[in-house]
Amino acid sequence: MSSRVKLLLLLGLLMAPVPAALAMWYWQIGIPEARVAHGELVPDIPPLSQWALTPAPALQDGRWHLLYRCTSAPCDLDDSLWRLHRTLGRDAPRLQRWQLSSTQAKNTLPPGGQRLVWQVPAALTQDIWLADPQGNIVLAYSADSSIKDILRDVRYLFRRNPLSSMQAETLALQSAGHNSHLLPEERYE
């Protein structure tokens, strides 16, 4: 073969993916689903700092926040979200669970969870929210959402947002109960 034919074959081989990609785009064949999250993306919900929560949750400590609305006593979501939290294993200290209720309930929470009293905004139709460490709501779920889907989303976000070594050490010490400045409810038993 002459060198020109070899060059043309090599260029043809290198350029073949371009028409294939254009055909995939034009006819929408073989394109993966555009959605990664199982929850609902809700950019219009204000951050946690603007919610009427008592006491105000501690933000900026490197923890993600899983908030859920409790409308019955005992709360139906307590056990399943506690199991989700425990399933995270060594990443469990990166997540804080908050039960939201309109009154100060007397029933006990599973370990690692805290209760906040809030005034329910009329615009919020979901029952479970996932917020980043700065308090921005990232995803929202209905009460009948699959716990496995929520767990997949949390793990995906943890993989995409790794901790620095200092943050990891601080969270490990907090979860082990070595920091005396934590409230007793924040310590894992």
PDB file of C-alpha atoms in Angstrom:
ATOM      1  CA  MET A   1       0.000   0.000   0.000  1.00  0.00           C
ATOM      2  CA  SER A   2       1.154   3.424  -0.670  1.00  0.00           C
ATOM      3  CA  SER A   3       1.627   5.868   2.153  1.00  0.00           C
ATOM      4  CA  ARG A   4      -1.279   8.036   0.927  1.00  0.00           C
ATOM      5  CA  VAL A   5      -3.754   5.181   1.212  1.00  0.00           C
ATOM      6  CA  LYS A   6      -2.482   4.386   4.694  1.00  0.00           C
ATOM      7  CA  LEU A   7      -2.846   8.052   5.692  1.00  0.00           C
ATOM      8  CA  LEU A   8      -6.396   8.234   4.320  1.00  0.00           C
ATOM      9  CA  LEU A   9      -7.372   5.034   6.158  1.00  0.00           C
ATOM     10  CA  LEU A  10      -5.888   6.362   9.393  1.00  0.00           C
ATOM     11  CA  LEU A  11      -7.727   9.694   9.033  1.00  0.00           C
ATOM     12  CA  GLY A  12     -10.952   7.853   8.227  1.00  0.00           C
ATOM     13  CA  LEU A  13     -10.518   5.718  11.338  1.00  0.00           C
ATOM     14  CA  LEU A  14      -9.843   8.756  13.527  1.00  0.00           C
ATOM     15  CA  MET A  15     -12.757  10.763  12.119  1.00  0.00           C
ATOM     16  CA  ALA A  16     -15.359   7.952  12.268  1.00  0.00           C
ATOM     17  CA  PRO A  17     -16.585   8.829  15.803  1.00  0.00           C
ATOM     18  CA  VAL A  18     -17.640  12.334  14.715  1.00  0.00           C
ATOM     19  CA  PRO A  19     -20.405  11.282  12.275  1.00  0.00           C
ATOM     20  CA  ALA A  20     -21.439   8.531  14.692  1.00  0.00           C
ATOM     21  CA  ALA A  21     -21.820  11.077  17.526  1.00  0.00           C
ATOM     22  CA  LEU A  22     -23.743  13.455  15.269  1.00  0.00           C
ATOM     23  CA  ALA A  23     -26.107  10.640  14.251  1.00  0.00           C
ATOM     24  CA  MET A  24     -26.637   9.685  17.916  1.00  0.00           C
ATOM     25  CA  TRP A  25     -27.437  13.301  18.767  1.00  0.00           C
ATOM     26  CA  TYR A  26     -29.735  13.861  15.781  1.00  0.00           C
ATOM     27  CA  TRP A  27     -31.789  10.664  16.158  1.00  0.00           C
ATOM     28  CA  GLN A  28     -31.389  10.415  19.977  1.00  0.00           C
ATOM     29  CA  ILE A  29     -30.134   6.830  19.781  1.00  0.00           C
ATOM     30  CA  GLY A  30     -27.878   5.402  22.500  1.00  0.00           C
ATOM     31  CA  ILE A  31     -27.860   8.536  24.639  1.00  0.00           C
ATOM     32  CA  PRO A  32     -27.954   7.791  28.392  1.00  0.00           C
ATOM     33  CA  GLU A  33     -30.716   9.194  30.570  1.00  0.00           C
ATOM     34  CA  ALA A  34     -30.004  12.846  31.326  1.00  0.00           C
ATOM     35  CA  ARG A  35     -31.048  12.474  34.957  1.00  0.00           C
ATOM     36  CA  VAL A  36     -28.733  11.130  37.641  1.00  0.00           C
ATOM     37  CA  ALA A  37     -30.601  12.016  40.837  1.00  0.00           C
ATOM     38  CA  HIS A  38     -33.632  10.063  42.010  1.00  0.00           C
ATOM     39  CA  GLY A  39     -34.984  13.008  43.958  1.00  0.00           C
ATOM     40  CA  GLU A  40     -36.536  16.170  42.630  1.00  0.00           C
ATOM     41  CA  LEU A  41     -34.179  19.071  41.957  1.00  0.00           C
ATOM     42  CA  VAL A  42     -35.693  22.103  43.682  1.00  0.00           C
ATOM     43  CA  PRO A  43     -33.712  25.287  43.021  1.00  0.00           C
ATOM     44  CA  ASP A  44     -36.527  27.571  44.230  1.00  0.00           C
ATOM     45  CA  ILE A  45     -36.538  26.389  47.875  1.00  0.00           C
ATOM     46  CA  PRO A  46     -34.728  28.861  50.163  1.00  0.00           C
ATOM     47  CA  PRO A  47     -31.681  27.686  52.168  1.00  0.00           C
ATOM     48  CA  LEU A  48     -32.061  26.336  55.714  1.00  0.00           C
ATOM     49  CA  SER A  49     -30.899  29.636  57.196  1.00  0.00           C
ATOM     50  CA  GLN A  50     -34.189  31.171  55.971  1.00  0.00           C
ATOM     51  CA  TRP A  51     -36.436  28.420  57.347  1.00  0.00           C
ATOM     52  CA  ALA A  52     -38.217  29.055  60.643  1.00  0.00           C
ATOM     53  CA  LEU A  53     -36.391  26.332  62.614  1.00  0.00           C
ATOM     54  CA  THR A  54     -35.975  26.148  66.395  1.00  0.00           C
ATOM     55  CA  PRO A  55     -33.189  25.649  67.344  1.00  0.00           C
ATOM     56  CA  ALA A  56     -31.303  26.719  64.226  1.00  0.00           C
ATOM     57  CA  PRO A  57     -29.220  23.829  62.855  1.00  0.00           C
ATOM     58  CA  ALA A  58     -25.440  24.177  62.908  1.00  0.00           C
ATOM     59  CA  LEU A  59     -24.268  24.773  59.363  1.00  0.00           C
ATOM     60  CA  GLN A  60     -20.729  24.923  57.961  1.00  0.00           C
ATOM     61  CA  ASP A  61     -19.512  21.931  59.976  1.00  0.00           C
ATOM     62  CA  GLY A  62     -19.006  19.751  56.911  1.00  0.00           C
ATOM     63  CA  ARG A  63     -22.158  17.677  57.421  1.00  0.00           C
ATOM     64  CA  TRP A  64     -24.932  17.163  54.928  1.00  0.00           C
ATOM     65  CA  HIS A  65     -28.457  17.495  56.316  1.00  0.00           C
ATOM     66  CA  LEU A  66     -31.352  15.083  55.813  1.00  0.00           C
ATOM     67  CA  LEU A  67     -34.545  16.775  56.970  1.00  0.00           C
ATOM     68  CA  TYR A  68     -37.901  15.066  57.059  1.00  0.00           C
ATOM     69  CA  ARG A  69     -41.407  16.173  57.933  1.00  0.00           C
ATOM     70  CA  CYS A  70     -43.065  14.307  60.771  1.00  0.00           C
ATOM     71  CA  THR A  71     -46.861  14.451  60.764  1.00  0.00           C
ATOM     72  CA  SER A  72     -47.704  11.508  63.004  1.00  0.00           C
ATOM     73  CA  ALA A  73     -46.576  10.245  66.394  1.00  0.00           C
ATOM     74  CA  PRO A  74     -44.567   8.043  66.236  1.00  0.00           C
ATOM     75  CA  CYS A  75     -43.093   9.266  62.976  1.00  0.00           C
ATOM     76  CA  ASP A  76     -43.266   6.766  60.121  1.00  0.00           C
ATOM     77  CA  LEU A  77     -39.939   7.863  58.613  1.00  0.00           C
ATOM     78  CA  ASP A  78     -37.827   7.634  61.792  1.00  0.00           C
ATOM     79  CA  ASP A  79     -36.861   3.986  61.494  1.00  0.00           C
ATOM     80  CA  SER A  80     -36.288   3.829  57.736  1.00  0.00           C
ATOM     81  CA  LEU A  81     -34.156   6.999  57.663  1.00  0.00           C
ATOM     82  CA  TRP A  82     -32.206   5.793  60.713  1.00  0.00           C
ATOM     83  CA  ARG A  83     -31.453   2.567  58.803  1.00  0.00           C
ATOM     84  CA  LEU A  84     -30.403   4.620  55.778  1.00  0.00           C
ATOM     85  CA  HIS A  85     -28.061   6.614  58.012  1.00  0.00           C
ATOM     86  CA  ARG A  86     -26.501   3.461  59.488  1.00  0.00           C
ATOM     87  CA  THR A  87     -26.076   1.943  56.032  1.00  0.00           C
ATOM     88  CA  LEU A  88     -23.656   4.742  55.154  1.00  0.00           C
ATOM     89  CA  GLY A  89     -21.052   3.085  57.401  1.00  0.00           C
ATOM     90  CA  ARG A  90     -17.911   5.189  57.772  1.00  0.00           C
ATOM     91  CA  ASP A  91     -19.624   8.071  55.935  1.00  0.00           C
ATOM     92  CA  ALA A  92     -22.445   8.213  58.518  1.00  0.00           C
ATOM     93  CA  PRO A  93     -20.859  11.134  60.449  1.00  0.00           C
ATOM     94  CA  ARG A  94     -21.102  13.226  57.270  1.00  0.00           C
ATOM     95  CA  LEU A  95     -24.916  13.207  57.481  1.00  0.00           C
ATOM     96  CA  GLN A  96     -27.132  14.753  60.157  1.00  0.00           C
ATOM     97  CA  ARG A  97     -30.798  13.711  60.375  1.00  0.00           C
ATOM     98  CA  TRP A  98     -33.363  16.309  61.433  1.00  0.00           C
ATOM     99  CA  GLN A  99     -36.956  15.477  62.241  1.00  0.00           C
ATOM    100  CA  LEU A 100     -39.193  18.470  61.574  1.00  0.00           C
ATOM    101  CA  SER A 101     -42.394  18.763  63.570  1.00  0.00           C
ATOM    102  CA  SER A 102     -44.781  21.633  64.172  1.00  0.00           C
ATOM    103  CA  THR A 103     -44.861  21.011  67.935  1.00  0.00           C
ATOM    104  CA  GLN A 104     -42.317  19.811  70.482  1.00  0.00           C
ATOM    105  CA  ALA A 105     -42.995  16.064  70.520  1.00  0.00           C
ATOM    106  CA  LYS A 106     -42.074  13.870  73.481  1.00  0.00           C
ATOM    107  CA  ASN A 107     -41.401  10.603  71.637  1.00  0.00           C
ATOM    108  CA  THR A 108     -37.795   9.460  71.392  1.00  0.00           C
ATOM    109  CA  LEU A 109     -35.733   9.599  68.238  1.00  0.00           C
ATOM    110  CA  PRO A 110     -33.425   6.895  66.936  1.00  0.00           C
ATOM    111  CA  PRO A 111     -29.744   7.526  67.806  1.00  0.00           C
ATOM    112  CA  GLY A 112     -28.011  10.290  65.886  1.00  0.00           C
ATOM    113  CA  GLY A 113     -31.169  12.202  65.012  1.00  0.00           C
ATOM    114  CA  GLN A 114     -32.368  15.543  66.282  1.00  0.00           C
ATOM    115  CA  ARG A 115     -35.723  17.253  66.336  1.00  0.00           C
ATOM    116  CA  LEU A 116     -36.437  20.761  65.123  1.00  0.00           C
ATOM    117  CA  VAL A 117     -39.663  22.696  65.577  1.00  0.00           C
ATOM    118  CA  TRP A 118     -40.675  24.539  62.452  1.00  0.00           C
ATOM    119  CA  GLN A 119     -43.460  26.529  60.906  1.00  0.00           C
ATOM    120  CA  VAL A 120     -44.478  24.716  57.753  1.00  0.00           C
ATOM    121  CA  PRO A 121     -44.183  26.935  54.673  1.00  0.00           C
ATOM    122  CA  ALA A 122     -47.126  26.554  52.320  1.00  0.00           C
ATOM    123  CA  ALA A 123     -44.886  26.222  49.251  1.00  0.00           C
ATOM    124  CA  LEU A 124     -43.196  23.016  50.427  1.00  0.00           C
ATOM    125  CA  THR A 125     -45.033  19.976  49.127  1.00  0.00           C
ATOM    126  CA  GLN A 126     -42.258  17.404  49.662  1.00  0.00           C
ATOM    127  CA  ASP A 127     -41.604  15.490  52.889  1.00  0.00           C
ATOM    128  CA  ILE A 128     -37.855  14.772  52.782  1.00  0.00           C
ATOM    129  CA  TRP A 129     -35.077  17.209  51.868  1.00  0.00           C
ATOM    130  CA  LEU A 130     -31.335  16.779  51.412  1.00  0.00           C
ATOM    131  CA  ALA A 131     -29.254  19.896  52.061  1.00  0.00           C
ATOM    132  CA  ASP A 132     -25.540  20.503  51.519  1.00  0.00           C
ATOM    133  CA  PRO A 133     -23.218  21.620  54.362  1.00  0.00           C
ATOM    134  CA  GLN A 134     -23.999  25.285  53.648  1.00  0.00           C
ATOM    135  CA  GLY A 135     -27.737  24.639  54.078  1.00  0.00           C
ATOM    136  CA  ASN A 136     -28.770  24.804  50.416  1.00  0.00           C
ATOM    137  CA  ILE A 137     -31.521  22.341  49.538  1.00  0.00           C
ATOM    138  CA  VAL A 138     -30.167  20.004  46.871  1.00  0.00           C
ATOM    139  CA  LEU A 139     -32.874  17.355  46.456  1.00  0.00           C
ATOM    140  CA  ALA A 140     -36.419  16.799  47.686  1.00  0.00           C
ATOM    141  CA  TYR A 141     -38.429  13.584  47.988  1.00  0.00           C
ATOM    142  CA  SER A 142     -42.014  12.639  48.709  1.00  0.00           C
ATOM    143  CA  ALA A 143     -42.823  10.446  51.718  1.00  0.00           C
ATOM    144  CA  ASP A 144     -43.401   7.416  49.491  1.00  0.00           C
ATOM    145  CA  SER A 145     -39.975   7.676  47.817  1.00  0.00           C
ATOM    146  CA  SER A 146     -37.781   4.613  47.921  1.00  0.00           C
ATOM    147  CA  ILE A 147     -35.213   4.693  50.716  1.00  0.00           C
ATOM    148  CA  LYS A 148     -32.795   2.911  48.365  1.00  0.00           C
ATOM    149  CA  ASP A 149     -33.075   5.800  45.899  1.00  0.00           C
ATOM    150  CA  ILE A 150     -32.364   8.327  48.650  1.00  0.00           C
ATOM    151  CA  LEU A 151     -29.374   6.250  49.767  1.00  0.00           C
ATOM    152  CA  ARG A 152     -28.034   6.134  46.191  1.00  0.00           C
ATOM    153  CA  ASP A 153     -28.320   9.906  45.923  1.00  0.00           C
ATOM    154  CA  VAL A 154     -26.558  10.472  49.260  1.00  0.00           C
ATOM    155  CA  ARG A 155     -23.721   8.126  48.321  1.00  0.00           C
ATOM    156  CA  TYR A 156     -23.404   9.759  44.903  1.00  0.00           C
ATOM    157  CA  LEU A 157     -23.156  13.212  46.477  1.00  0.00           C
ATOM    158  CA  PHE A 158     -20.600  12.005  49.027  1.00  0.00           C
ATOM    159  CA  ARG A 159     -18.435  10.543  46.244  1.00  0.00           C
ATOM    160  CA  ARG A 160     -18.643  13.773  44.252  1.00  0.00           C
ATOM    161  CA  ASN A 161     -17.908  15.942  47.312  1.00  0.00           C
ATOM    162  CA  PRO A 162     -15.007  14.357  49.194  1.00  0.00           C
ATOM    163  CA  LEU A 163     -13.876  15.677  52.548  1.00  0.00           C
ATOM    164  CA  SER A 164     -10.501  17.233  53.155  1.00  0.00           C
ATOM    165  CA  SER A 165      -8.326  15.301  55.603  1.00  0.00           C
ATOM    166  CA  MET A 166      -8.950  17.922  58.323  1.00  0.00           C
ATOM    167  CA  GLN A 167     -12.730  17.702  57.904  1.00  0.00           C
ATOM    168  CA  ALA A 168     -12.620  13.902  57.949  1.00  0.00           C
ATOM    169  CA  GLU A 169     -10.600  13.894  61.161  1.00  0.00           C
ATOM    170  CA  THR A 170     -12.915  16.421  62.833  1.00  0.00           C
ATOM    171  CA  LEU A 171     -16.037  14.450  61.908  1.00  0.00           C
ATOM    172  CA  ALA A 172     -14.452  11.194  63.075  1.00  0.00           C
ATOM    173  CA  LEU A 173     -13.641  12.723  66.463  1.00  0.00           C
ATOM    174  CA  GLN A 174     -17.127  14.198  66.781  1.00  0.00           C
ATOM    175  CA  SER A 175     -18.804  10.901  65.943  1.00  0.00           C
ATOM    176  CA  ALA A 176     -16.635   9.096  68.486  1.00  0.00           C
ATOM    177  CA  GLY A 177     -17.751  11.554  71.185  1.00  0.00           C
ATOM    178  CA  HIS A 178     -14.318  13.095  71.822  1.00  0.00           C
ATOM    179  CA  ASN A 179     -15.407  16.721  71.535  1.00  0.00           C
ATOM    180  CA  SER A 180     -16.858  18.055  74.732  1.00  0.00           C
ATOM    181  CA  HIS A 181     -18.507  21.059  73.065  1.00  0.00           C
ATOM    182  CA  LEU A 182     -21.124  18.854  71.343  1.00  0.00           C
ATOM    183  CA  LEU A 183     -24.590  18.546  72.760  1.00  0.00           C
ATOM    184  CA  PRO A 184     -25.428  15.094  74.143  1.00  0.00           C
ATOM    185  CA  GLU A 185     -27.951  14.582  71.294  1.00  0.00           C
ATOM    186  CA  GLU A 186     -25.191  15.012  68.706  1.00  0.00           C
ATOM    187  CA  ARG A 187     -23.064  12.201  70.092  1.00  0.00           C
ATOM    188  CA  TYR A 188     -23.583   8.712  68.733  1.00  0.00           C
ATOM    189  CA  GLU A 189     -24.183   6.145  71.408  1.00  0.00           C
TER     190      GLU A 189
END
